[in-house]
Amino acid sequence: MGQSMCICSRGFITVDNKKYYFVQKLDEGGFSYVDLVEGVKDGHFYALKRILCHDREGRQEAQMEIEMHQMFNHPNILSLVAHTFVERGGKTEAWLLLPYMSKGSLWSVLEKLRDKGSLMPEKQILQIFRGICAGLKAIHERGYAHRDIKPTNVLLDENDKPVLMDMGSMNRARIEVRGSREAMSIQDWAAQRCTISYRAPELFNVESHCIIDERTDIWSLGCVLYCMMMQEGPYDLIFQKGDSVALAVQNPVTIPQSCRYSEGLKVLLSSMMVTNPQERPNISWVLDQVQDLQSCSPNTQTNMV
């Protein structure tokens, strides 16, 4: 790569001879940390994602995430500014320098609306959702699936343009399962990498002979749309109560009667959240429906509960 990156005593990192000041910690997960840094010369903010690689397999997974970022140049997919692997305290870390989105995640925006007792206007839902679909379409067209679409993996810029992030769960869109051992392996992988309340039904109990394809993302996308409309995912409360999400996803999703959005948006939601993956639409169809809804009801507004 020809890139060097080091943490210096004065609180800045150097990437390709460009200095970035450390500003503050942003987030922390099981195997990764995200810090806010500022470019010394350009004054722009960036997010530095540090992935802890505990073994060779961990390093390979981090490398795959880097390659997934590099594969795409799309306005609705988070770009990669720079990257490298560093040794710190005898352990390897993968460092990914990413653009910083000041508005935060879609989830954080929905939380703020919920705290105010407000709902997101349908026009805004359609605008954001269209961008999410456009990014996902680019991923599917390259023969890959994201596998972890959820509101916290969608970032928004100041103009509400969404970008998909966290490419660590991405893999080939079409996976042919041959036998119970392969089925259990994929099921275990999904349990680790695909967020339970947004996970497609076919990933909970993988059949011994089947094909898993990119329509797992369509289910998750439906959960995201539901969350934008209701400010919580359809299975969030079930998971929080400790009940079985695997059992709950076997039944059709229920849209509350109190939902005040258009019938067109409700129909779109129901069409994606179909238990049988063979009956789910592809991303191109979903994107077409969103565009049709935008043209039919450009001024639809729903603001208050």
PDB file of C-alpha atoms in Angstrom:
ATOM      1  CA  MET A   1       0.000   0.000   0.000  1.00  0.00           C
ATOM      2  CA  GLY A   2       2.877   2.337   0.608  1.00  0.00           C
ATOM      3  CA  GLN A   3       0.997   3.911   3.494  1.00  0.00           C
ATOM      4  CA  SER A   4       2.218   4.555   6.992  1.00  0.00           C
ATOM      5  CA  MET A   5       0.067   5.429   9.927  1.00  0.00           C
ATOM      6  CA  CYS A   6       1.212   5.955  13.482  1.00  0.00           C
ATOM      7  CA  ILE A   7      -0.119   7.440  16.696  1.00  0.00           C
ATOM      8  CA  CYS A   8       2.232  10.141  17.911  1.00  0.00           C
ATOM      9  CA  SER A   9       2.689  11.568  21.392  1.00  0.00           C
ATOM     10  CA  ARG A  10       1.172  14.932  20.446  1.00  0.00           C
ATOM     11  CA  GLY A  11      -2.214  13.362  19.750  1.00  0.00           C
ATOM     12  CA  PHE A  12      -2.215  13.023  15.989  1.00  0.00           C
ATOM     13  CA  ILE A  13      -1.938  10.250  13.414  1.00  0.00           C
ATOM     14  CA  THR A  14      -0.084  10.337  10.134  1.00  0.00           C
ATOM     15  CA  VAL A  15      -1.499   8.774   6.967  1.00  0.00           C
ATOM     16  CA  ASP A  16       0.512   9.025   3.751  1.00  0.00           C
ATOM     17  CA  ASN A  17       2.443  11.948   5.229  1.00  0.00           C
ATOM     18  CA  LYS A  18      -0.824  13.725   6.063  1.00  0.00           C
ATOM     19  CA  LYS A  19      -1.473  14.543   9.690  1.00  0.00           C
ATOM     20  CA  TYR A  20      -4.803  14.133  11.472  1.00  0.00           C
ATOM     21  CA  TYR A  21      -5.406  15.359  14.998  1.00  0.00           C
ATOM     22  CA  PHE A  22      -7.214  13.060  17.408  1.00  0.00           C
ATOM     23  CA  VAL A  23     -10.411  14.808  18.567  1.00  0.00           C
ATOM     24  CA  GLN A  24     -12.497  12.333  20.547  1.00  0.00           C
ATOM     25  CA  LYS A  25     -13.843   8.806  20.715  1.00  0.00           C
ATOM     26  CA  LEU A  26     -17.044   8.224  18.764  1.00  0.00           C
ATOM     27  CA  ASP A  27     -18.014   4.603  19.237  1.00  0.00           C
ATOM     28  CA  GLU A  28     -16.842   1.277  20.574  1.00  0.00           C
ATOM     29  CA  GLY A  29     -17.871  -2.243  19.587  1.00  0.00           C
ATOM     30  CA  GLY A  30     -16.797  -5.753  20.419  1.00  0.00           C
ATOM     31  CA  PHE A  31     -13.770  -5.771  18.132  1.00  0.00           C
ATOM     32  CA  SER A  32     -13.495  -2.200  16.870  1.00  0.00           C
ATOM     33  CA  TYR A  33     -13.233   1.415  17.971  1.00  0.00           C
ATOM     34  CA  VAL A  34     -14.138   4.581  16.078  1.00  0.00           C
ATOM     35  CA  ASP A  35     -12.383   7.904  16.764  1.00  0.00           C
ATOM     36  CA  LEU A  36     -13.033  11.368  15.379  1.00  0.00           C
ATOM     37  CA  VAL A  37      -9.936  12.924  13.794  1.00  0.00           C
ATOM     38  CA  GLU A  38      -9.325  16.231  11.999  1.00  0.00           C
ATOM     39  CA  GLY A  39      -7.092  16.820   8.996  1.00  0.00           C
ATOM     40  CA  VAL A  40      -4.351  19.289   9.927  1.00  0.00           C
ATOM     41  CA  LYS A  41      -4.183  20.776   6.429  1.00  0.00           C
ATOM     42  CA  ASP A  42      -7.736  20.483   5.115  1.00  0.00           C
ATOM     43  CA  GLY A  43      -9.564  20.983   8.434  1.00  0.00           C
ATOM     44  CA  HIS A  44     -12.036  18.226   7.531  1.00  0.00           C
ATOM     45  CA  PHE A  45     -13.256  15.671  10.030  1.00  0.00           C
ATOM     46  CA  TYR A  46     -12.808  11.939   9.480  1.00  0.00           C
ATOM     47  CA  ALA A  47     -13.770   8.778  11.328  1.00  0.00           C
ATOM     48  CA  LEU A  48     -10.901   6.428  12.138  1.00  0.00           C
ATOM     49  CA  LYS A  49     -12.133   2.864  12.550  1.00  0.00           C
ATOM     50  CA  ARG A  50      -9.675   0.579  14.360  1.00  0.00           C
ATOM     51  CA  ILE A  51     -10.400  -3.135  14.036  1.00  0.00           C
ATOM     52  CA  LEU A  52      -8.664  -5.474  16.479  1.00  0.00           C
ATOM     53  CA  CYS A  53      -7.284  -8.513  14.648  1.00  0.00           C
ATOM     54  CA  HIS A  54      -6.823 -11.251  17.243  1.00  0.00           C
ATOM     55  CA  ASP A  55      -5.572 -13.844  14.776  1.00  0.00           C
ATOM     56  CA  ARG A  56      -4.874 -14.534  11.132  1.00  0.00           C
ATOM     57  CA  GLU A  57      -8.567 -15.041  10.415  1.00  0.00           C
ATOM     58  CA  GLY A  58      -9.345 -11.671  11.991  1.00  0.00           C
ATOM     59  CA  ARG A  59      -6.774  -9.987   9.766  1.00  0.00           C
ATOM     60  CA  GLN A  60      -8.264 -11.661   6.691  1.00  0.00           C
ATOM     61  CA  GLU A  61     -11.734 -10.455   7.645  1.00  0.00           C
ATOM     62  CA  ALA A  62     -10.448  -6.893   8.074  1.00  0.00           C
ATOM     63  CA  GLN A  63      -8.707  -7.126   4.706  1.00  0.00           C
ATOM     64  CA  MET A  64     -11.972  -8.283   3.141  1.00  0.00           C
ATOM     65  CA  GLU A  65     -13.789  -5.276   4.630  1.00  0.00           C
ATOM     66  CA  ILE A  66     -11.147  -2.993   3.113  1.00  0.00           C
ATOM     67  CA  GLU A  67     -11.545  -4.662  -0.276  1.00  0.00           C
ATOM     68  CA  MET A  68     -15.326  -4.311  -0.122  1.00  0.00           C
ATOM     69  CA  HIS A  69     -14.922  -0.564   0.424  1.00  0.00           C
ATOM     70  CA  GLN A  70     -12.470  -0.299  -2.469  1.00  0.00           C
ATOM     71  CA  MET A  71     -14.804  -2.159  -4.813  1.00  0.00           C
ATOM     72  CA  PHE A  72     -17.387   0.625  -4.830  1.00  0.00           C
ATOM     73  CA  ASN A  73     -17.393   4.247  -5.881  1.00  0.00           C
ATOM     74  CA  HIS A  74     -20.999   5.188  -5.217  1.00  0.00           C
ATOM     75  CA  PRO A  75     -22.547   8.235  -3.505  1.00  0.00           C
ATOM     76  CA  ASN A  76     -24.634   5.996  -1.220  1.00  0.00           C
ATOM     77  CA  ILE A  77     -21.793   3.719  -0.090  1.00  0.00           C
ATOM     78  CA  LEU A  78     -19.254   4.966   2.450  1.00  0.00           C
ATOM     79  CA  SER A  79     -15.887   5.527   0.770  1.00  0.00           C
ATOM     80  CA  LEU A  80     -12.488   4.610   2.175  1.00  0.00           C
ATOM     81  CA  VAL A  81     -10.010   7.495   2.459  1.00  0.00           C
ATOM     82  CA  ALA A  82      -6.982   5.450   3.566  1.00  0.00           C
ATOM     83  CA  HIS A  83      -6.106   2.264   5.408  1.00  0.00           C
ATOM     84  CA  THR A  84      -3.253   0.230   6.827  1.00  0.00           C
ATOM     85  CA  PHE A  85      -2.393  -2.500   9.326  1.00  0.00           C
ATOM     86  CA  VAL A  86      -0.369  -1.525  12.385  1.00  0.00           C
ATOM     87  CA  GLU A  87       1.258  -3.402  15.225  1.00  0.00           C
ATOM     88  CA  ARG A  88       0.413  -2.075  18.691  1.00  0.00           C
ATOM     89  CA  GLY A  89       1.413  -3.810  21.891  1.00  0.00           C
ATOM     90  CA  GLY A  90       2.134  -7.053  20.088  1.00  0.00           C
ATOM     91  CA  LYS A  91      -1.290  -7.075  18.432  1.00  0.00           C
ATOM     92  CA  THR A  92      -2.405  -6.197  14.912  1.00  0.00           C
ATOM     93  CA  GLU A  93      -4.981  -3.512  14.195  1.00  0.00           C
ATOM     94  CA  ALA A  94      -6.561  -2.612  10.873  1.00  0.00           C
ATOM     95  CA  TRP A  95      -7.083   1.145  10.598  1.00  0.00           C
ATOM     96  CA  LEU A  96      -9.692   2.483   8.187  1.00  0.00           C
ATOM     97  CA  LEU A  97      -9.899   6.249   7.639  1.00  0.00           C
ATOM     98  CA  LEU A  98     -13.456   7.111   6.593  1.00  0.00           C
ATOM     99  CA  PRO A  99     -15.468  10.270   5.902  1.00  0.00           C
ATOM    100  CA  TYR A 100     -17.223  11.664   8.966  1.00  0.00           C
ATOM    101  CA  MET A 101     -20.974  12.283   8.754  1.00  0.00           C
ATOM    102  CA  SER A 102     -21.908  14.963  11.272  1.00  0.00           C
ATOM    103  CA  LYS A 103     -25.608  14.053  11.368  1.00  0.00           C
ATOM    104  CA  GLY A 104     -24.790  10.568  12.564  1.00  0.00           C
ATOM    105  CA  SER A 105     -26.715   7.393  11.878  1.00  0.00           C
ATOM    106  CA  LEU A 106     -30.294   7.040  10.713  1.00  0.00           C
ATOM    107  CA  TRP A 107     -31.010   5.454  14.084  1.00  0.00           C
ATOM    108  CA  SER A 108     -29.775   8.515  15.991  1.00  0.00           C
ATOM    109  CA  VAL A 109     -31.994  10.770  13.857  1.00  0.00           C
ATOM    110  CA  LEU A 110     -35.024   8.565  14.526  1.00  0.00           C
ATOM    111  CA  GLU A 111     -34.264   8.551  18.261  1.00  0.00           C
ATOM    112  CA  LYS A 112     -34.262  12.349  18.324  1.00  0.00           C
ATOM    113  CA  LEU A 113     -37.617  12.454  16.544  1.00  0.00           C
ATOM    114  CA  ARG A 114     -39.044   9.934  18.988  1.00  0.00           C
ATOM    115  CA  ASP A 115     -37.824  11.985  21.944  1.00  0.00           C
ATOM    116  CA  LYS A 116     -39.703  14.988  20.520  1.00  0.00           C
ATOM    117  CA  GLY A 117     -42.857  12.967  19.905  1.00  0.00           C
ATOM    118  CA  SER A 118     -42.543  13.432  16.157  1.00  0.00           C
ATOM    119  CA  LEU A 119     -42.588  11.158  13.131  1.00  0.00           C
ATOM    120  CA  MET A 120     -40.458  11.490  10.026  1.00  0.00           C
ATOM    121  CA  PRO A 121     -42.392  13.056   7.123  1.00  0.00           C
ATOM    122  CA  GLU A 122     -43.161  10.559   4.353  1.00  0.00           C
ATOM    123  CA  LYS A 123     -41.389  12.742   1.816  1.00  0.00           C
ATOM    124  CA  GLN A 124     -38.217  12.534   3.897  1.00  0.00           C
ATOM    125  CA  ILE A 125     -38.625   8.771   4.393  1.00  0.00           C
ATOM    126  CA  LEU A 126     -38.873   8.251   0.645  1.00  0.00           C
ATOM    127  CA  GLN A 127     -35.868  10.475  -0.053  1.00  0.00           C
ATOM    128  CA  ILE A 128     -33.636   8.668   2.438  1.00  0.00           C
ATOM    129  CA  PHE A 129     -34.958   5.217   1.587  1.00  0.00           C
ATOM    130  CA  ARG A 130     -34.373   5.788  -2.119  1.00  0.00           C
ATOM    131  CA  GLY A 131     -30.695   6.501  -1.426  1.00  0.00           C
ATOM    132  CA  ILE A 132     -30.371   3.384   0.731  1.00  0.00           C
ATOM    133  CA  CYS A 133     -31.900   1.319  -2.081  1.00  0.00           C
ATOM    134  CA  ALA A 134     -29.573   2.887  -4.648  1.00  0.00           C
ATOM    135  CA  GLY A 135     -26.519   1.956  -2.590  1.00  0.00           C
ATOM    136  CA  LEU A 136     -27.803  -1.568  -2.016  1.00  0.00           C
ATOM    137  CA  LYS A 137     -28.554  -1.972  -5.727  1.00  0.00           C
ATOM    138  CA  ALA A 138     -24.920  -1.173  -6.532  1.00  0.00           C
ATOM    139  CA  ILE A 139     -23.816  -3.868  -4.077  1.00  0.00           C
ATOM    140  CA  HIS A 140     -26.205  -6.458  -5.516  1.00  0.00           C
ATOM    141  CA  GLU A 141     -25.211  -5.645  -9.083  1.00  0.00           C
ATOM    142  CA  ARG A 142     -21.624  -6.557  -8.238  1.00  0.00           C
ATOM    143  CA  GLY A 143     -22.776  -9.958  -7.003  1.00  0.00           C
ATOM    144  CA  TYR A 144     -22.550  -9.233  -3.280  1.00  0.00           C
ATOM    145  CA  ALA A 145     -24.963  -8.873  -0.358  1.00  0.00           C
ATOM    146  CA  HIS A 146     -24.507  -6.574   2.633  1.00  0.00           C
ATOM    147  CA  ARG A 147     -26.060  -8.995   5.180  1.00  0.00           C
ATOM    148  CA  ASP A 148     -26.347  -6.413   7.996  1.00  0.00           C
ATOM    149  CA  ILE A 149     -28.624  -3.631   6.778  1.00  0.00           C
ATOM    150  CA  LYS A 150     -29.976  -1.736   9.819  1.00  0.00           C
ATOM    151  CA  PRO A 151     -30.530   1.910  10.867  1.00  0.00           C
ATOM    152  CA  THR A 152     -27.198   2.122  12.710  1.00  0.00           C
ATOM    153  CA  ASN A 153     -25.397   1.090   9.496  1.00  0.00           C
ATOM    154  CA  VAL A 154     -26.876   3.999   7.530  1.00  0.00           C
ATOM    155  CA  LEU A 155     -25.187   7.386   7.951  1.00  0.00           C
ATOM    156  CA  LEU A 156     -26.740  10.699   6.896  1.00  0.00           C
ATOM    157  CA  ASP A 157     -24.998  13.842   5.707  1.00  0.00           C
ATOM    158  CA  GLU A 158     -26.307  17.356   6.326  1.00  0.00           C
ATOM    159  CA  ASN A 159     -28.599  17.041   3.262  1.00  0.00           C
ATOM    160  CA  ASP A 160     -30.054  13.696   4.408  1.00  0.00           C
ATOM    161  CA  LYS A 161     -28.113  11.769   1.781  1.00  0.00           C
ATOM    162  CA  PRO A 162     -27.723   8.240   3.190  1.00  0.00           C
ATOM    163  CA  VAL A 163     -24.584   6.139   2.868  1.00  0.00           C
ATOM    164  CA  LEU A 164     -24.303   2.460   3.718  1.00  0.00           C
ATOM    165  CA  MET A 165     -21.484   1.576   6.088  1.00  0.00           C
ATOM    166  CA  ASP A 166     -19.946  -1.436   7.858  1.00  0.00           C
ATOM    167  CA  MET A 167     -18.901  -3.717   5.040  1.00  0.00           C
ATOM    168  CA  GLY A 168     -17.561  -6.352   7.439  1.00  0.00           C
ATOM    169  CA  SER A 169     -20.504  -8.716   6.950  1.00  0.00           C
ATOM    170  CA  MET A 170     -20.579  -8.543   3.164  1.00  0.00           C
ATOM    171  CA  ASN A 171     -20.107 -11.705   1.126  1.00  0.00           C
ATOM    172  CA  ARG A 172     -21.134 -13.250  -2.152  1.00  0.00           C
ATOM    173  CA  ALA A 173     -24.833 -12.743  -2.828  1.00  0.00           C
ATOM    174  CA  ARG A 174     -25.554 -16.345  -3.826  1.00  0.00           C
ATOM    175  CA  ILE A 175     -24.541 -19.112  -1.423  1.00  0.00           C
ATOM    176  CA  GLU A 176     -25.398 -22.702  -2.293  1.00  0.00           C
ATOM    177  CA  VAL A 177     -25.828 -24.850   0.799  1.00  0.00           C
ATOM    178  CA  ARG A 178     -24.908 -28.518   0.354  1.00  0.00           C
ATOM    179  CA  GLY A 179     -25.583 -30.531   3.455  1.00  0.00           C
ATOM    180  CA  SER A 180     -26.251 -30.009   7.157  1.00  0.00           C
ATOM    181  CA  ARG A 181     -22.658 -29.122   8.006  1.00  0.00           C
ATOM    182  CA  GLU A 182     -22.606 -26.197   5.568  1.00  0.00           C
ATOM    183  CA  ALA A 183     -26.056 -25.142   6.764  1.00  0.00           C
ATOM    184  CA  MET A 184     -24.919 -25.039  10.392  1.00  0.00           C
ATOM    185  CA  SER A 185     -21.767 -23.136   9.439  1.00  0.00           C
ATOM    186  CA  ILE A 186     -23.789 -20.425   7.671  1.00  0.00           C
ATOM    187  CA  GLN A 187     -26.279 -20.304  10.527  1.00  0.00           C
ATOM    188  CA  ASP A 188     -23.469 -19.807  13.047  1.00  0.00           C
ATOM    189  CA  TRP A 189     -21.887 -17.123  10.850  1.00  0.00           C
ATOM    190  CA  ALA A 190     -25.216 -15.279  10.583  1.00  0.00           C
ATOM    191  CA  ALA A 191     -25.665 -15.444  14.357  1.00  0.00           C
ATOM    192  CA  GLN A 192     -22.334 -13.628  14.750  1.00  0.00           C
ATOM    193  CA  ARG A 193     -22.524 -11.133  11.877  1.00  0.00           C
ATOM    194  CA  CYS A 194     -26.196 -10.400  11.116  1.00  0.00           C
ATOM    195  CA  THR A 195     -28.048  -8.353  13.756  1.00  0.00           C
ATOM    196  CA  ILE A 196     -30.771 -10.569  15.205  1.00  0.00           C
ATOM    197  CA  SER A 197     -33.747  -8.178  14.983  1.00  0.00           C
ATOM    198  CA  TYR A 198     -32.963  -7.377  11.322  1.00  0.00           C
ATOM    199  CA  ARG A 199     -31.944 -10.909  10.287  1.00  0.00           C
ATOM    200  CA  ALA A 200     -33.891 -12.641   7.524  1.00  0.00           C
ATOM    201  CA  PRO A 201     -35.940 -15.728   8.525  1.00  0.00           C
ATOM    202  CA  GLU A 202     -33.935 -18.103   6.313  1.00  0.00           C
ATOM    203  CA  LEU A 203     -30.762 -17.311   8.289  1.00  0.00           C
ATOM    204  CA  PHE A 204     -32.181 -18.498  11.613  1.00  0.00           C
ATOM    205  CA  ASN A 205     -32.739 -22.102  10.533  1.00  0.00           C
ATOM    206  CA  VAL A 206     -30.713 -22.691   7.390  1.00  0.00           C
ATOM    207  CA  GLU A 207     -31.954 -25.658   5.385  1.00  0.00           C
ATOM    208  CA  SER A 208     -29.508 -28.434   4.497  1.00  0.00           C
ATOM    209  CA  HIS A 209     -29.997 -27.989   0.756  1.00  0.00           C
ATOM    210  CA  CYS A 210     -30.944 -24.475  -0.317  1.00  0.00           C
ATOM    211  CA  ILE A 211     -29.671 -21.262  -1.842  1.00  0.00           C
ATOM    212  CA  ILE A 212     -29.192 -18.161   0.280  1.00  0.00           C
ATOM    213  CA  ASP A 213     -29.167 -15.057  -1.908  1.00  0.00           C
ATOM    214  CA  GLU A 214     -29.233 -11.263  -1.735  1.00  0.00           C
ATOM    215  CA  ARG A 215     -32.897 -11.213  -0.783  1.00  0.00           C
ATOM    216  CA  THR A 216     -31.780 -11.509   2.837  1.00  0.00           C
ATOM    217  CA  ASP A 217     -31.025  -7.786   2.382  1.00  0.00           C
ATOM    218  CA  ILE A 218     -34.574  -7.102   1.142  1.00  0.00           C
ATOM    219  CA  TRP A 219     -35.978  -8.418   4.424  1.00  0.00           C
ATOM    220  CA  SER A 220     -33.552  -6.272   6.424  1.00  0.00           C
ATOM    221  CA  LEU A 221     -34.413  -3.312   4.204  1.00  0.00           C
ATOM    222  CA  GLY A 222     -38.082  -3.835   5.071  1.00  0.00           C
ATOM    223  CA  CYS A 223     -37.167  -3.790   8.765  1.00  0.00           C
ATOM    224  CA  VAL A 224     -35.362  -0.482   8.205  1.00  0.00           C
ATOM    225  CA  LEU A 225     -38.390   1.023   6.454  1.00  0.00           C
ATOM    226  CA  TYR A 226     -40.610  -0.173   9.313  1.00  0.00           C
ATOM    227  CA  CYS A 227     -38.228   1.491  11.766  1.00  0.00           C
ATOM    228  CA  MET A 228     -38.376   4.759   9.813  1.00  0.00           C
ATOM    229  CA  MET A 229     -42.162   4.649   9.999  1.00  0.00           C
ATOM    230  CA  MET A 230     -42.561   3.412  13.600  1.00  0.00           C
ATOM    231  CA  GLN A 231     -39.212   4.546  15.103  1.00  0.00           C
ATOM    232  CA  GLU A 232     -38.381   1.024  16.197  1.00  0.00           C
ATOM    233  CA  GLY A 233     -37.758  -2.151  14.245  1.00  0.00           C
ATOM    234  CA  PRO A 234     -40.579  -4.716  14.015  1.00  0.00           C
ATOM    235  CA  TYR A 235     -38.648  -7.175  16.206  1.00  0.00           C
ATOM    236  CA  ASP A 236     -36.697  -4.817  18.473  1.00  0.00           C
ATOM    237  CA  LEU A 237     -39.105  -5.126  21.402  1.00  0.00           C
ATOM    238  CA  ILE A 238     -39.343  -8.903  21.002  1.00  0.00           C
ATOM    239  CA  PHE A 239     -35.570  -9.147  21.285  1.00  0.00           C
ATOM    240  CA  GLN A 240     -35.428  -6.729  24.216  1.00  0.00           C
ATOM    241  CA  LYS A 241     -38.032  -8.757  26.112  1.00  0.00           C
ATOM    242  CA  GLY A 242     -36.014 -11.928  25.570  1.00  0.00           C
ATOM    243  CA  ASP A 243     -38.647 -13.584  23.400  1.00  0.00           C
ATOM    244  CA  SER A 244     -37.781 -15.621  20.304  1.00  0.00           C
ATOM    245  CA  VAL A 245     -37.087 -13.486  17.230  1.00  0.00           C
ATOM    246  CA  ALA A 246     -36.556 -16.688  15.223  1.00  0.00           C
ATOM    247  CA  LEU A 247     -40.155 -17.666  15.963  1.00  0.00           C
ATOM    248  CA  ALA A 248     -41.578 -14.179  15.448  1.00  0.00           C
ATOM    249  CA  VAL A 249     -40.146 -13.761  11.927  1.00  0.00           C
ATOM    250  CA  GLN A 250     -42.077 -16.835  10.756  1.00  0.00           C
ATOM    251  CA  ASN A 251     -45.298 -14.802  10.881  1.00  0.00           C
ATOM    252  CA  PRO A 252     -46.296 -11.917   8.574  1.00  0.00           C
ATOM    253  CA  VAL A 253     -45.295  -8.494   9.840  1.00  0.00           C
ATOM    254  CA  THR A 254     -48.128  -6.522  11.419  1.00  0.00           C
ATOM    255  CA  ILE A 255     -48.456  -2.827  10.595  1.00  0.00           C
ATOM    256  CA  PRO A 256     -50.177  -1.024  13.522  1.00  0.00           C
ATOM    257  CA  GLN A 257     -53.591   0.454  12.705  1.00  0.00           C
ATOM    258  CA  SER A 258     -52.324   3.737  14.138  1.00  0.00           C
ATOM    259  CA  CYS A 259     -49.824   4.059  11.264  1.00  0.00           C
ATOM    260  CA  ARG A 260     -50.645   7.303   9.461  1.00  0.00           C
ATOM    261  CA  TYR A 261     -48.510   6.888   6.353  1.00  0.00           C
ATOM    262  CA  SER A 262     -49.867   6.309   2.855  1.00  0.00           C
ATOM    263  CA  GLU A 263     -51.278   2.964   1.726  1.00  0.00           C
ATOM    264  CA  GLY A 264     -48.598   2.863  -0.971  1.00  0.00           C
ATOM    265  CA  LEU A 265     -45.826   2.973   1.618  1.00  0.00           C
ATOM    266  CA  LYS A 266     -47.535   0.271   3.692  1.00  0.00           C
ATOM    267  CA  VAL A 267     -47.893  -1.973   0.643  1.00  0.00           C
ATOM    268  CA  LEU A 268     -44.211  -1.498  -0.183  1.00  0.00           C
ATOM    269  CA  LEU A 269     -43.268  -2.461   3.371  1.00  0.00           C
ATOM    270  CA  SER A 270     -45.426  -5.592   3.313  1.00  0.00           C
ATOM    271  CA  SER A 271     -44.021  -6.667  -0.052  1.00  0.00           C
ATOM    272  CA  MET A 272     -40.465  -6.779   1.321  1.00  0.00           C
ATOM    273  CA  MET A 273     -41.222  -8.492   4.611  1.00  0.00           C
ATOM    274  CA  VAL A 274     -42.302 -11.842   3.186  1.00  0.00           C
ATOM    275  CA  THR A 275     -41.051 -14.889   5.083  1.00  0.00           C
ATOM    276  CA  ASN A 276     -40.391 -16.941   1.931  1.00  0.00           C
ATOM    277  CA  PRO A 277     -37.342 -15.362   0.237  1.00  0.00           C
ATOM    278  CA  GLN A 278     -38.483 -16.657  -3.158  1.00  0.00           C
ATOM    279  CA  GLU A 279     -41.512 -14.384  -2.915  1.00  0.00           C
ATOM    280  CA  ARG A 280     -39.559 -11.254  -2.053  1.00  0.00           C
ATOM    281  CA  PRO A 281     -38.852  -8.687  -4.775  1.00  0.00           C
ATOM    282  CA  ASN A 282     -35.364  -7.738  -5.930  1.00  0.00           C
ATOM    283  CA  ILE A 283     -33.796  -4.376  -5.196  1.00  0.00           C
ATOM    284  CA  SER A 284     -34.521  -2.938  -8.652  1.00  0.00           C
ATOM    285  CA  TRP A 285     -38.252  -3.491  -8.159  1.00  0.00           C
ATOM    286  CA  VAL A 286     -38.133  -1.916  -4.700  1.00  0.00           C
ATOM    287  CA  LEU A 287     -36.275   1.129  -6.039  1.00  0.00           C
ATOM    288  CA  ASP A 288     -38.822   1.524  -8.853  1.00  0.00           C
ATOM    289  CA  GLN A 289     -41.667   1.453  -6.323  1.00  0.00           C
ATOM    290  CA  VAL A 290     -39.989   4.113  -4.180  1.00  0.00           C
ATOM    291  CA  GLN A 291     -39.564   6.355  -7.210  1.00  0.00           C
ATOM    292  CA  ASP A 292     -43.218   5.833  -8.149  1.00  0.00           C
ATOM    293  CA  LEU A 293     -44.315   6.770  -4.630  1.00  0.00           C
ATOM    294  CA  GLN A 294     -42.192   9.911  -4.793  1.00  0.00           C
ATOM    295  CA  SER A 295     -43.829  10.987  -8.039  1.00  0.00           C
ATOM    296  CA  CYS A 296     -47.342  10.150  -6.818  1.00  0.00           C
ATOM    297  CA  SER A 297     -47.205  11.888  -3.449  1.00  0.00           C
ATOM    298  CA  PRO A 298     -44.324  14.372  -3.441  1.00  0.00           C
ATOM    299  CA  ASN A 299     -45.853  16.555  -0.728  1.00  0.00           C
ATOM    300  CA  THR A 300     -47.039  13.904   1.717  1.00  0.00           C
ATOM    301  CA  GLN A 301     -46.299  15.054   5.236  1.00  0.00           C
ATOM    302  CA  THR A 302     -46.671  13.205   8.535  1.00  0.00           C
ATOM    303  CA  ASN A 303     -45.114  15.081  11.411  1.00  0.00           C
ATOM    304  CA  MET A 304     -46.738  14.348  14.750  1.00  0.00           C
ATOM    305  CA  VAL A 305     -47.870  11.257  16.608  1.00  0.00           C
TER     306      VAL A 305
END
